[in-house]
């Protein structure tokens, strides 16, 4: 069966897909826009997933708009629960599959991939049977929330940005949380030692038990074994060890793929009629899996497709870490940048500047009261993409 679309076809109803649709419609009231998504297409704010539990929010509370409402607001067609299985670049068509196994085809003039990223799987002895959860979308959140009985002991693997946020949220929500990470301090890739140690102390004070410099090497039912032999009993386990851009669809179509789907400054893939943005895309400064870059990408791409070629430009983009136990803002230096951290402050109110060999600040991290300086400091950091 064939379903005609053509015009601009977007794959993905996350913040990247919907923001791009809104920005394009704002600039072009006539263009035909079709958005296809494997999920239910509800508009929601993904960052809330790691800050909603303590507030008692259900999956339904997080939905900002149902797919049908977004479709009518933006005058677009939204096809929910349709998986894009294949891109036929020669014919500019897509093969779609519904959950009941039936398929259809749809055409496009311009295709925009906003397919996001998958949680990195944690694989050790016994992990397949350990019932490990990940929370990366609304459906995951619903399952996770349902599985968490009051007071359940939670094992959290990964003390990066998302892991720390979940740890803070879950202890505030009344759970006994054990956090395990091989790094010597939480947010090991984003914070220098002084601020990381302050974060560890703040999470511990909030009630989490931290096992740093440690990894889970095996699971038996209800029990995790660490590499130093420590045994941790748990009721539920959540992993947050990073995200992997979804590249399989693009790679199968022969598009250039590295860590993400490779795009140029116009968000164009190696096929000039296919674009990518959000967590799935790899810009010349690498994948940028945060909200601020995808908002800038959506605006630039919408302007380009509406007729004004607009290369992506990105200022320094600080990210707020949602850990009320220790308010923190990070603006990491570019990957591979040379330099060193210069730390000042007292107690939990700390400021760290990452300074290059010529004294130029290239990034920063702020904790406690010093987070108030983020906006001003961001103006002193060179743009990510000038
Ligand atoms: C728990 C959590 C907290 C976060 N907190 C913050 C924060 O505080 N600040 C910040 O800046 N960033 C944060 N982030 C990152 C930020 O949320 C993401 O960068 C952003 O939401 C990614 O949006 P996206 O649209 O690119 O991808 P997604 O939201 O993952 O959307 C991908 C879409 O593609 C669809 N899809 C995928 N494959 C197919 C297919 N083959 N066919 C059809 N549809 C398909 C999916 O169904 C989905 O609709 C957080 C992330 C998580 C997981």
GROMACS .gro file of C-alpha atoms and ligand atoms in nm:
model
  439
    1UNK     CA    1   0.000   0.000   0.000
    2UNK     CA    2   0.123   0.353  -0.076
    3UNK     CA    3   0.046   0.670   0.115
    4UNK     CA    4   0.146   0.991  -0.065
    5UNK     CA    5   0.323   1.271   0.121
    6UNK     CA    6   0.604   1.453  -0.062
    7UNK     CA    7   0.692   1.804   0.058
    8UNK     CA    8   0.909   1.801   0.371
    9UNK     CA    9   0.902   1.474   0.564
   10UNK     CA   10   1.039   1.470   0.920
   11UNK     CA   11   1.124   1.147   1.103
   12UNK     CA   12   1.100   1.180   1.483
   13UNK     CA   13   0.868   1.362   1.724
   14UNK     CA   14   1.123   1.457   1.989
   15UNK     CA   15   1.218   1.816   2.059
   16UNK     CA   16   1.428   1.827   1.742
   17UNK     CA   17   1.152   1.706   1.508
   18UNK     CA   18   0.872   1.916   1.656
   19UNK     CA   19   1.082   2.231   1.702
   20UNK     CA   20   1.194   2.209   1.341
   21UNK     CA   21   0.832   2.159   1.223
   22UNK     CA   22   0.722   2.466   1.422
   23UNK     CA   23   1.009   2.680   1.293
   24UNK     CA   24   0.946   2.578   0.932
   25UNK     CA   25   0.572   2.642   0.956
   26UNK     CA   26   0.642   2.986   1.108
   27UNK     CA   27   0.844   3.076   0.798
   28UNK     CA   28   0.636   2.899   0.534
   29UNK     CA   29   0.260   2.867   0.573
   30UNK     CA   30   0.217   2.671   0.250
   31UNK     CA   31   0.478   2.394   0.253
   32UNK     CA   32   0.342   2.043   0.307
   33UNK     CA   33   0.494   1.894   0.623
   34UNK     CA   34   0.454   1.530   0.730
   35UNK     CA   35   0.604   1.404   1.056
   36UNK     CA   36   0.647   1.030   1.108
   37UNK     CA   37   0.726   0.886   1.448
   38UNK     CA   38   0.772   0.541   1.596
   39UNK     CA   39   0.624   0.653   1.929
   40UNK     CA   40   0.291   0.807   2.031
   41UNK     CA   41   0.398   1.153   1.911
   42UNK     CA   42   0.313   1.332   2.236
   43UNK     CA   43   0.499   1.662   2.273
   44UNK     CA   44   0.694   1.663   2.600
   45UNK     CA   45   1.012   1.800   2.750
   46UNK     CA   46   1.266   1.517   2.770
   47UNK     CA   47   1.478   1.689   3.040
   48UNK     CA   48   1.180   1.650   3.276
   49UNK     CA   49   1.228   1.271   3.273
   50UNK     CA   50   1.511   1.300   3.526
   51UNK     CA   51   1.340   1.561   3.744
   52UNK     CA   52   0.976   1.450   3.756
   53UNK     CA   53   0.974   1.156   3.992
   54UNK     CA   54   1.011   1.349   4.318
   55UNK     CA   55   0.732   1.581   4.202
   56UNK     CA   56   0.507   1.276   4.173
   57UNK     CA   57   0.448   1.335   3.804
   58UNK     CA   58   0.304   1.055   3.595
   59UNK     CA   59   0.371   0.990   3.229
   60UNK     CA   60   0.042   1.166   3.148
   61UNK     CA   61   0.142   1.473   3.355
   62UNK     CA   62   0.451   1.517   3.135
   63UNK     CA   63   0.255   1.529   2.809
   64UNK     CA   64   0.233   1.888   2.692
   65UNK     CA   65   0.025   1.816   2.382
   66UNK     CA   66  -0.117   1.507   2.214
   67UNK     CA   67   0.005   1.440   1.860
   68UNK     CA   68  -0.333   1.530   1.706
   69UNK     CA   69  -0.326   1.871   1.873
   70UNK     CA   70   0.029   1.943   1.753
   71UNK     CA   71  -0.081   1.841   1.404
   72UNK     CA   72  -0.376   2.080   1.401
   73UNK     CA   73  -0.182   2.366   1.567
   74UNK     CA   74   0.095   2.348   1.306
   75UNK     CA   75  -0.118   2.237   1.010
   76UNK     CA   76   0.101   1.933   0.958
   77UNK     CA   77   0.029   1.563   0.922
   78UNK     CA   78   0.159   1.348   1.210
   79UNK     CA   79   0.179   0.971   1.162
   80UNK     CA   80   0.230   0.807   1.503
   81UNK     CA   81   0.345   0.449   1.575
   82UNK     CA   82   0.504   0.424   1.230
   83UNK     CA   83   0.864   0.303   1.218
   84UNK     CA   84   1.065   0.420   0.918
   85UNK     CA   85   1.236   0.101   0.807
   86UNK     CA   86   1.415   0.208   0.494
   87UNK     CA   87   1.508   0.515   0.293
   88UNK     CA   88   1.504   0.461  -0.085
   89UNK     CA   89   1.719   0.754  -0.192
   90UNK     CA   90   1.696   0.672  -0.563
   91UNK     CA   91   1.316   0.709  -0.557
   92UNK     CA   92   1.295   0.954  -0.263
   93UNK     CA   93   1.059   0.723  -0.078
   94UNK     CA   94   1.040   0.570   0.269
   95UNK     CA   95   0.916   0.228   0.377
   96UNK     CA   96   0.713   0.251   0.698
   97UNK     CA   97   0.600  -0.028   0.932
   98UNK     CA   98   0.311  -0.017   1.179
   99UNK     CA   99   0.312  -0.218   1.504
  100UNK     CA  100   0.070  -0.472   1.351
  101UNK     CA  101   0.335  -0.550   1.089
  102UNK     CA  102   0.158  -0.384   0.797
  103UNK     CA  103   0.363  -0.153   0.581
  104UNK     CA  104   0.328   0.147   0.356
  105UNK     CA  105   0.545   0.378   0.145
  106UNK     CA  106   0.563   0.754   0.141
  107UNK     CA  107   0.747   1.002  -0.083
  108UNK     CA  108   0.954   1.308   0.014
  109UNK     CA  109   1.110   1.604  -0.157
  110UNK     CA  110   1.324   1.687   0.144
  111UNK     CA  111   1.378   1.444   0.431
  112UNK     CA  112   1.474   1.555   0.783
  113UNK     CA  113   1.607   1.290   1.021
  114UNK     CA  114   1.545   1.374   1.388
  115UNK     CA  115   1.563   1.017   1.516
  116UNK     CA  116   1.748   1.081   1.845
  117UNK     CA  117   1.980   0.845   2.031
  118UNK     CA  118   1.958   0.511   2.211
  119UNK     CA  119   2.078   0.452   2.567
  120UNK     CA  120   2.413   0.273   2.569
  121UNK     CA  121   2.349  -0.084   2.687
  122UNK     CA  122   2.528  -0.215   2.999
  123UNK     CA  123   2.646  -0.569   2.937
  124UNK     CA  124   2.816  -0.777   3.204
  125UNK     CA  125   2.763  -1.128   3.338
  126UNK     CA  126   2.396  -1.169   3.434
  127UNK     CA  127   2.288  -0.828   3.300
  128UNK     CA  128   2.043  -0.971   3.045
  129UNK     CA  129   1.838  -1.132   3.322
  130UNK     CA  130   1.879  -0.845   3.572
  131UNK     CA  131   1.589  -0.639   3.434
  132UNK     CA  132   1.797  -0.323   3.386
  133UNK     CA  133   1.590  -0.014   3.310
  134UNK     CA  134   1.681   0.289   3.099
  135UNK     CA  135   1.470   0.605   3.082
  136UNK     CA  136   1.504   0.786   2.750
  137UNK     CA  137   1.146   0.864   2.649
  138UNK     CA  138   0.792   0.890   2.783
  139UNK     CA  139   0.717   0.520   2.738
  140UNK     CA  140   1.033   0.431   2.936
  141UNK     CA  141   0.932   0.674   3.210
  142UNK     CA  142   0.588   0.513   3.239
  143UNK     CA  143   0.742   0.164   3.274
  144UNK     CA  144   1.005   0.281   3.522
  145UNK     CA  145   0.756   0.467   3.740
  146UNK     CA  146   0.520   0.170   3.745
  147UNK     CA  147   0.804  -0.063   3.845
  148UNK     CA  148   0.916   0.152   4.138
  149UNK     CA  149   0.725   0.053   4.449
  150UNK     CA  150   0.745   0.303   4.738
  151UNK     CA  151   1.082   0.290   4.912
  152UNK     CA  152   1.232   0.047   4.656
  153UNK     CA  153   1.613   0.019   4.670
  154UNK     CA  154   1.750   0.154   4.344
  155UNK     CA  155   2.087   0.070   4.194
  156UNK     CA  156   2.191   0.344   3.954
  157UNK     CA  157   2.477   0.271   3.715
  158UNK     CA  158   2.644   0.585   3.576
  159UNK     CA  159   2.714   0.913   3.756
  160UNK     CA  160   2.722   1.136   3.450
  161UNK     CA  161   2.481   1.425   3.399
  162UNK     CA  162   2.168   1.213   3.362
  163UNK     CA  163   2.270   0.960   3.632
  164UNK     CA  164   2.333   1.236   3.889
  165UNK     CA  165   1.998   1.396   3.806
  166UNK     CA  166   1.815   1.065   3.850
  167UNK     CA  167   2.003   0.999   4.176
  168UNK     CA  168   1.901   1.336   4.317
  169UNK     CA  169   1.541   1.298   4.199
  170UNK     CA  170   1.503   0.944   4.335
  171UNK     CA  171   1.649   1.014   4.680
  172UNK     CA  172   1.421   1.316   4.705
  173UNK     CA  173   1.136   1.083   4.607
  174UNK     CA  174   1.212   0.860   4.908
  175UNK     CA  175   1.424   0.585   4.751
  176UNK     CA  176   1.743   0.431   4.881
  177UNK     CA  177   1.981   0.498   4.592
  178UNK     CA  178   2.321   0.340   4.534
  179UNK     CA  179   2.521   0.510   4.260
  180UNK     CA  180   2.810   0.326   4.092
  181UNK     CA  181   3.059   0.478   3.847
  182UNK     CA  182   3.416   0.390   3.742
  183UNK     CA  183   3.522   0.758   3.751
  184UNK     CA  184   3.676   0.902   4.069
  185UNK     CA  185   3.398   1.162   4.103
  186UNK     CA  186   3.050   1.223   3.958
  187UNK     CA  187   3.023   1.414   3.628
  188UNK     CA  188   3.380   1.301   3.569
  189UNK     CA  189   3.387   1.426   3.208
  190UNK     CA  190   3.241   1.767   3.289
  191UNK     CA  191   3.383   1.872   3.627
  192UNK     CA  192   3.736   1.905   3.765
  193UNK     CA  193   3.813   1.716   4.087
  194UNK     CA  194   3.721   1.992   4.333
  195UNK     CA  195   3.370   2.039   4.194
  196UNK     CA  196   3.320   1.666   4.138
  197UNK     CA  197   3.408   1.596   4.500
  198UNK     CA  198   3.160   1.865   4.608
  199UNK     CA  199   2.892   1.697   4.395
  200UNK     CA  200   2.971   1.357   4.551
  201UNK     CA  201   2.940   1.507   4.899
  202UNK     CA  202   2.610   1.680   4.812
  203UNK     CA  203   2.454   1.363   4.671
  204UNK     CA  204   2.573   1.164   4.974
  205UNK     CA  205   2.428   1.428   5.207
  206UNK     CA  206   2.097   1.401   5.018
  207UNK     CA  207   2.096   1.027   5.096
  208UNK     CA  208   2.264   0.849   4.802
  209UNK     CA  209   2.536   0.591   4.865
  210UNK     CA  210   2.820   0.634   4.616
  211UNK     CA  211   3.063   0.369   4.495
  212UNK     CA  212   3.314   0.562   4.283
  213UNK     CA  213   3.616   0.412   4.105
  214UNK     CA  214   3.397   0.102   4.087
  215UNK     CA  215   3.208  -0.096   3.822
  216UNK     CA  216   2.940  -0.361   3.840
  217UNK     CA  217   3.098  -0.679   3.703
  218UNK     CA  218   2.811  -0.926   3.750
  219UNK     CA  219   2.448  -0.959   3.849
  220UNK     CA  220   2.267  -1.238   4.027
  221UNK     CA  221   1.893  -1.200   4.099
  222UNK     CA  222   1.851  -0.883   4.309
  223UNK     CA  223   2.224  -0.848   4.367
  224UNK     CA  224   2.502  -0.657   4.190
  225UNK     CA  225   2.867  -0.749   4.241
  226UNK     CA  226   3.129  -0.474   4.212
  227UNK     CA  227   3.487  -0.516   4.091
  228UNK     CA  228   3.614  -0.502   4.451
  229UNK     CA  229   3.376  -0.782   4.552
  230UNK     CA  230   3.121  -0.557   4.726
  231UNK     CA  231   2.768  -0.694   4.693
  232UNK     CA  232   2.480  -0.450   4.651
  233UNK     CA  233   2.125  -0.576   4.698
  234UNK     CA  234   1.865  -0.385   4.496
  235UNK     CA  235   1.499  -0.396   4.396
  236UNK     CA  236   1.532  -0.202   4.070
  237UNK     CA  237   1.833  -0.107   3.861
  238UNK     CA  238   1.860   0.188   3.623
  239UNK     CA  239   2.151   0.247   3.386
  240UNK     CA  240   2.255   0.590   3.261
  241UNK     CA  241   2.589   0.537   3.090
  242UNK     CA  242   2.546   0.756   2.785
  243UNK     CA  243   2.361   0.771   2.457
  244UNK     CA  244   2.448   0.643   2.111
  245UNK     CA  245   2.312   0.843   1.815
  246UNK     CA  246   2.067   0.639   1.606
  247UNK     CA  247   2.252   0.597   1.277
  248UNK     CA  248   2.131   0.258   1.147
  249UNK     CA  249   1.861   0.395   0.916
  250UNK     CA  250   2.098   0.651   0.763
  251UNK     CA  251   2.385   0.403   0.735
  252UNK     CA  252   2.163   0.145   0.561
  253UNK     CA  253   2.073   0.414   0.306
  254UNK     CA  254   2.443   0.477   0.240
  255UNK     CA  255   2.461   0.817   0.412
  256UNK     CA  256   2.791   0.917   0.573
  257UNK     CA  257   2.789   0.817   0.939
  258UNK     CA  258   3.057   0.843   1.208
  259UNK     CA  259   2.950   0.867   1.573
  260UNK     CA  260   2.628   1.031   1.445
  261UNK     CA  261   2.480   1.110   1.104
  262UNK     CA  262   2.738   1.342   0.953
  263UNK     CA  263   2.603   1.687   0.862
  264UNK     CA  264   2.759   2.005   0.727
  265UNK     CA  265   2.691   2.359   0.847
  266UNK     CA  266   2.357   2.353   0.663
  267UNK     CA  267   2.261   2.034   0.854
  268UNK     CA  268   2.281   1.854   0.519
  269UNK     CA  269   2.386   1.489   0.513
  270UNK     CA  270   2.594   1.337   0.234
  271UNK     CA  271   2.268   1.335   0.030
  272UNK     CA  272   2.170   1.697  -0.049
  273UNK     CA  273   1.798   1.625  -0.009
  274UNK     CA  274   1.837   1.466   0.336
  275UNK     CA  275   1.910   1.663   0.655
  276UNK     CA  276   1.965   1.561   1.018
  277UNK     CA  277   1.947   1.742   1.351
  278UNK     CA  278   1.925   1.679   1.724
  279UNK     CA  279   2.080   1.384   1.908
  280UNK     CA  280   2.123   1.175   1.591
  281UNK     CA  281   2.339   1.431   1.408
  282UNK     CA  282   2.714   1.481   1.414
  283UNK     CA  283   2.820   1.837   1.337
  284UNK     CA  284   3.180   1.939   1.273
  285UNK     CA  285   3.220   1.974   1.653
  286UNK     CA  286   3.078   1.627   1.712
  287UNK     CA  287   2.738   1.513   1.841
  288UNK     CA  288   2.573   1.781   2.061
  289UNK     CA  289   2.312   1.592   2.267
  290UNK     CA  290   2.156   1.891   2.446
  291UNK     CA  291   1.853   2.114   2.401
  292UNK     CA  292   2.021   2.445   2.318
  293UNK     CA  293   2.209   2.314   2.011
  294UNK     CA  294   1.902   2.140   1.870
  295UNK     CA  295   1.697   2.459   1.903
  296UNK     CA  296   1.962   2.649   1.707
  297UNK     CA  297   1.979   2.367   1.451
  298UNK     CA  298   1.600   2.368   1.406
  299UNK     CA  299   1.598   2.744   1.342
  300UNK     CA  300   1.889   2.737   1.098
  301UNK     CA  301   1.749   2.443   0.901
  302UNK     CA  302   1.399   2.591   0.886
  303UNK     CA  303   1.542   2.915   0.748
  304UNK     CA  304   1.741   2.721   0.487
  305UNK     CA  305   1.446   2.511   0.374
  306UNK     CA  306   1.228   2.822   0.363
  307UNK     CA  307   1.469   2.973   0.111
  308UNK     CA  308   1.736   3.162   0.309
  309UNK     CA  309   2.050   2.950   0.329
  310UNK     CA  310   2.152   2.974   0.697
  311UNK     CA  311   2.467   2.798   0.819
  312UNK     CA  312   2.454   2.675   1.178
  313UNK     CA  313   2.626   2.908   1.427
  314UNK     CA  314   2.652   2.815   1.795
  315UNK     CA  315   2.765   3.034   2.083
  316UNK     CA  316   2.910   2.873   2.397
  317UNK     CA  317   2.616   2.680   2.540
  318UNK     CA  318   2.607   2.622   2.918
  319UNK     CA  319   2.401   2.326   3.043
  320UNK     CA  320   2.222   2.338   3.379
  321UNK     CA  321   2.258   2.013   3.574
  322UNK     CA  322   1.927   1.946   3.753
  323UNK     CA  323   2.074   1.847   4.090
  324UNK     CA  324   1.907   2.063   4.357
  325UNK     CA  325   2.144   1.900   4.611
  326UNK     CA  326   2.417   2.109   4.445
  327UNK     CA  327   2.305   2.348   4.170
  328UNK     CA  328   2.561   2.312   3.891
  329UNK     CA  329   2.612   2.460   3.545
  330UNK     CA  330   2.868   2.330   3.297
  331UNK     CA  331   3.005   2.467   2.974
  332UNK     CA  332   3.261   2.206   2.867
  333UNK     CA  333   3.566   2.305   2.662
  334UNK     CA  334   3.567   2.177   2.302
  335UNK     CA  335   3.664   1.807   2.281
  336UNK     CA  336   4.043   1.766   2.284
  337UNK     CA  337   4.108   2.130   2.381
  338UNK     CA  338   4.446   2.190   2.546
  339UNK     CA  339   4.449   2.369   2.880
  340UNK     CA  340   4.396   2.330   3.252
  341UNK     CA  341   4.129   2.397   3.515
  342UNK     CA  342   4.166   2.697   3.746
  343UNK     CA  343   3.941   2.659   4.049
  344UNK     CA  344   3.836   2.921   4.306
  345UNK     CA  345   3.571   2.956   4.574
  346UNK     CA  346   3.478   2.815   4.911
  347UNK     CA  347   3.274   2.521   5.034
  348UNK     CA  348   3.020   2.429   4.767
  349UNK     CA  349   3.028   2.767   4.596
  350UNK     CA  350   3.294   2.693   4.338
  351UNK     CA  351   3.398   2.831   4.002
  352UNK     CA  352   3.626   2.643   3.762
  353UNK     CA  353   3.758   2.800   3.443
  354UNK     CA  354   3.917   2.582   3.177
  355UNK     CA  355   4.198   2.801   3.046
  356UNK     CA  356   4.390   2.746   2.720
  357UNK     CA  357   4.770   2.786   2.683
  358UNK     CA  358   4.724   3.156   2.590
  359UNK     CA  359   4.511   3.228   2.898
  360UNK     CA  360   4.182   3.233   2.703
  361UNK     CA  361   3.893   3.071   2.897
  362UNK     CA  362   3.758   2.784   2.684
  363UNK     CA  363   3.497   2.641   2.918
  364UNK     CA  364   3.371   2.652   3.275
  365UNK     CA  365   3.192   2.470   3.553
  366UNK     CA  366   3.009   2.639   3.839
  367UNK     CA  367   2.855   2.504   4.160
  368UNK     CA  368   2.634   2.648   4.431
  369UNK     CA  369   2.602   3.027   4.441
  370UNK     CA  370   2.863   3.067   4.168
  371UNK     CA  371   2.609   2.934   3.911
  372UNK     CA  372   2.477   3.291   3.904
  373UNK     CA  373   2.785   3.381   3.696
  374UNK     CA  374   2.700   3.143   3.409
  375UNK     CA  375   2.534   3.392   3.177
  376UNK     CA  376   2.817   3.647   3.198
  377UNK     CA  377   3.091   3.385   3.173
  378UNK     CA  378   2.931   3.230   2.863
  379UNK     CA  379   2.991   3.557   2.676
  380UNK     CA  380   3.367   3.526   2.744
  381UNK     CA  381   3.395   3.176   2.596
  382UNK     CA  382   3.464   3.144   2.220
  383UNK     CA  383   3.164   3.027   2.016
  384UNK     CA  384   3.133   2.653   1.953
  385UNK     CA  385   3.071   2.725   1.584
  386UNK     CA  386   3.149   3.078   1.472
  387LIG     C1  387   1.673   1.196   3.120
  387LIG     C2  388   1.730   1.303   3.031
  387LIG     C3  389   1.748   1.432   3.082
  387LIG     C4  390   1.802   1.532   3.001
  387LIG     N1  391   1.820   1.657   3.052
  387LIG     C5  392   1.869   1.755   2.973
  387LIG     C6  393   1.886   1.889   3.024
  387LIG     O1  394   1.857   1.918   3.140
  387LIG     N2  395   1.935   1.984   2.939
  387LIG     C7  396   1.969   1.955   2.809
  387LIG     O2  397   2.013   2.045   2.736
  387LIG     N3  398   1.954   1.829   2.759
  387LIG     C8  399   1.905   1.730   2.837
  387LIG     N4  400   1.889   1.604   2.786
  387LIG     C9  401   1.918   1.581   2.643
  387LIG    C10  402   1.800   1.629   2.557
  387LIG     O3  403   1.679   1.595   2.619
  387LIG    C11  404   1.810   1.568   2.418
  387LIG     O4  405   1.927   1.623   2.359
  387LIG    C12  406   1.691   1.598   2.327
  387LIG     O5  407   1.568   1.582   2.393
  387LIG    C13  408   1.697   1.508   2.204
  387LIG     O6  409   1.587   1.532   2.121
  387LIG     P1  410   1.575   1.461   1.979
  387LIG     O7  411   1.448   1.510   1.920
  387LIG     O8  412   1.701   1.477   1.902
  387LIG     O9  413   1.565   1.304   2.011
  387LIG     P2  414   1.448   1.219   2.080
  387LIG    O10  415   1.376   1.297   2.182
  387LIG    O11  416   1.512   1.092   2.123
  387LIG    O12  417   1.346   1.189   1.963
  387LIG    C14  418   1.371   1.093   1.863
  387LIG    C15  419   1.241   1.062   1.791
  387LIG    O13  420   1.268   0.981   1.677
  387LIG    C16  421   1.174   0.875   1.671
  387LIG     N5  422   1.235   0.768   1.590
  387LIG    C17  423   1.356   0.711   1.606
  387LIG     N6  424   1.379   0.621   1.508
  387LIG    C18  425   1.270   0.622   1.429
  387LIG    C19  426   1.233   0.551   1.311
  387LIG     N7  427   1.315   0.463   1.251
  387LIG     N8  428   1.111   0.574   1.257
  387LIG    C20  429   1.026   0.665   1.314
  387LIG     N9  430   1.058   0.736   1.424
  387LIG    C21  431   1.178   0.715   1.481
  387LIG    C22  432   1.148   0.843   1.816
  387LIG    O14  433   1.028   0.770   1.830
  387LIG    C23  434   1.140   0.986   1.874
  387LIG    O15  435   1.013   1.040   1.850
  387LIG    C24  436   1.837   1.501   2.866
  387LIG    C25  437   1.820   1.371   2.816
  387LIG    C26  438   1.766   1.273   2.897
  387LIG    C27  439   1.748   1.134   2.842
   0.00000   0.00000   0.00000
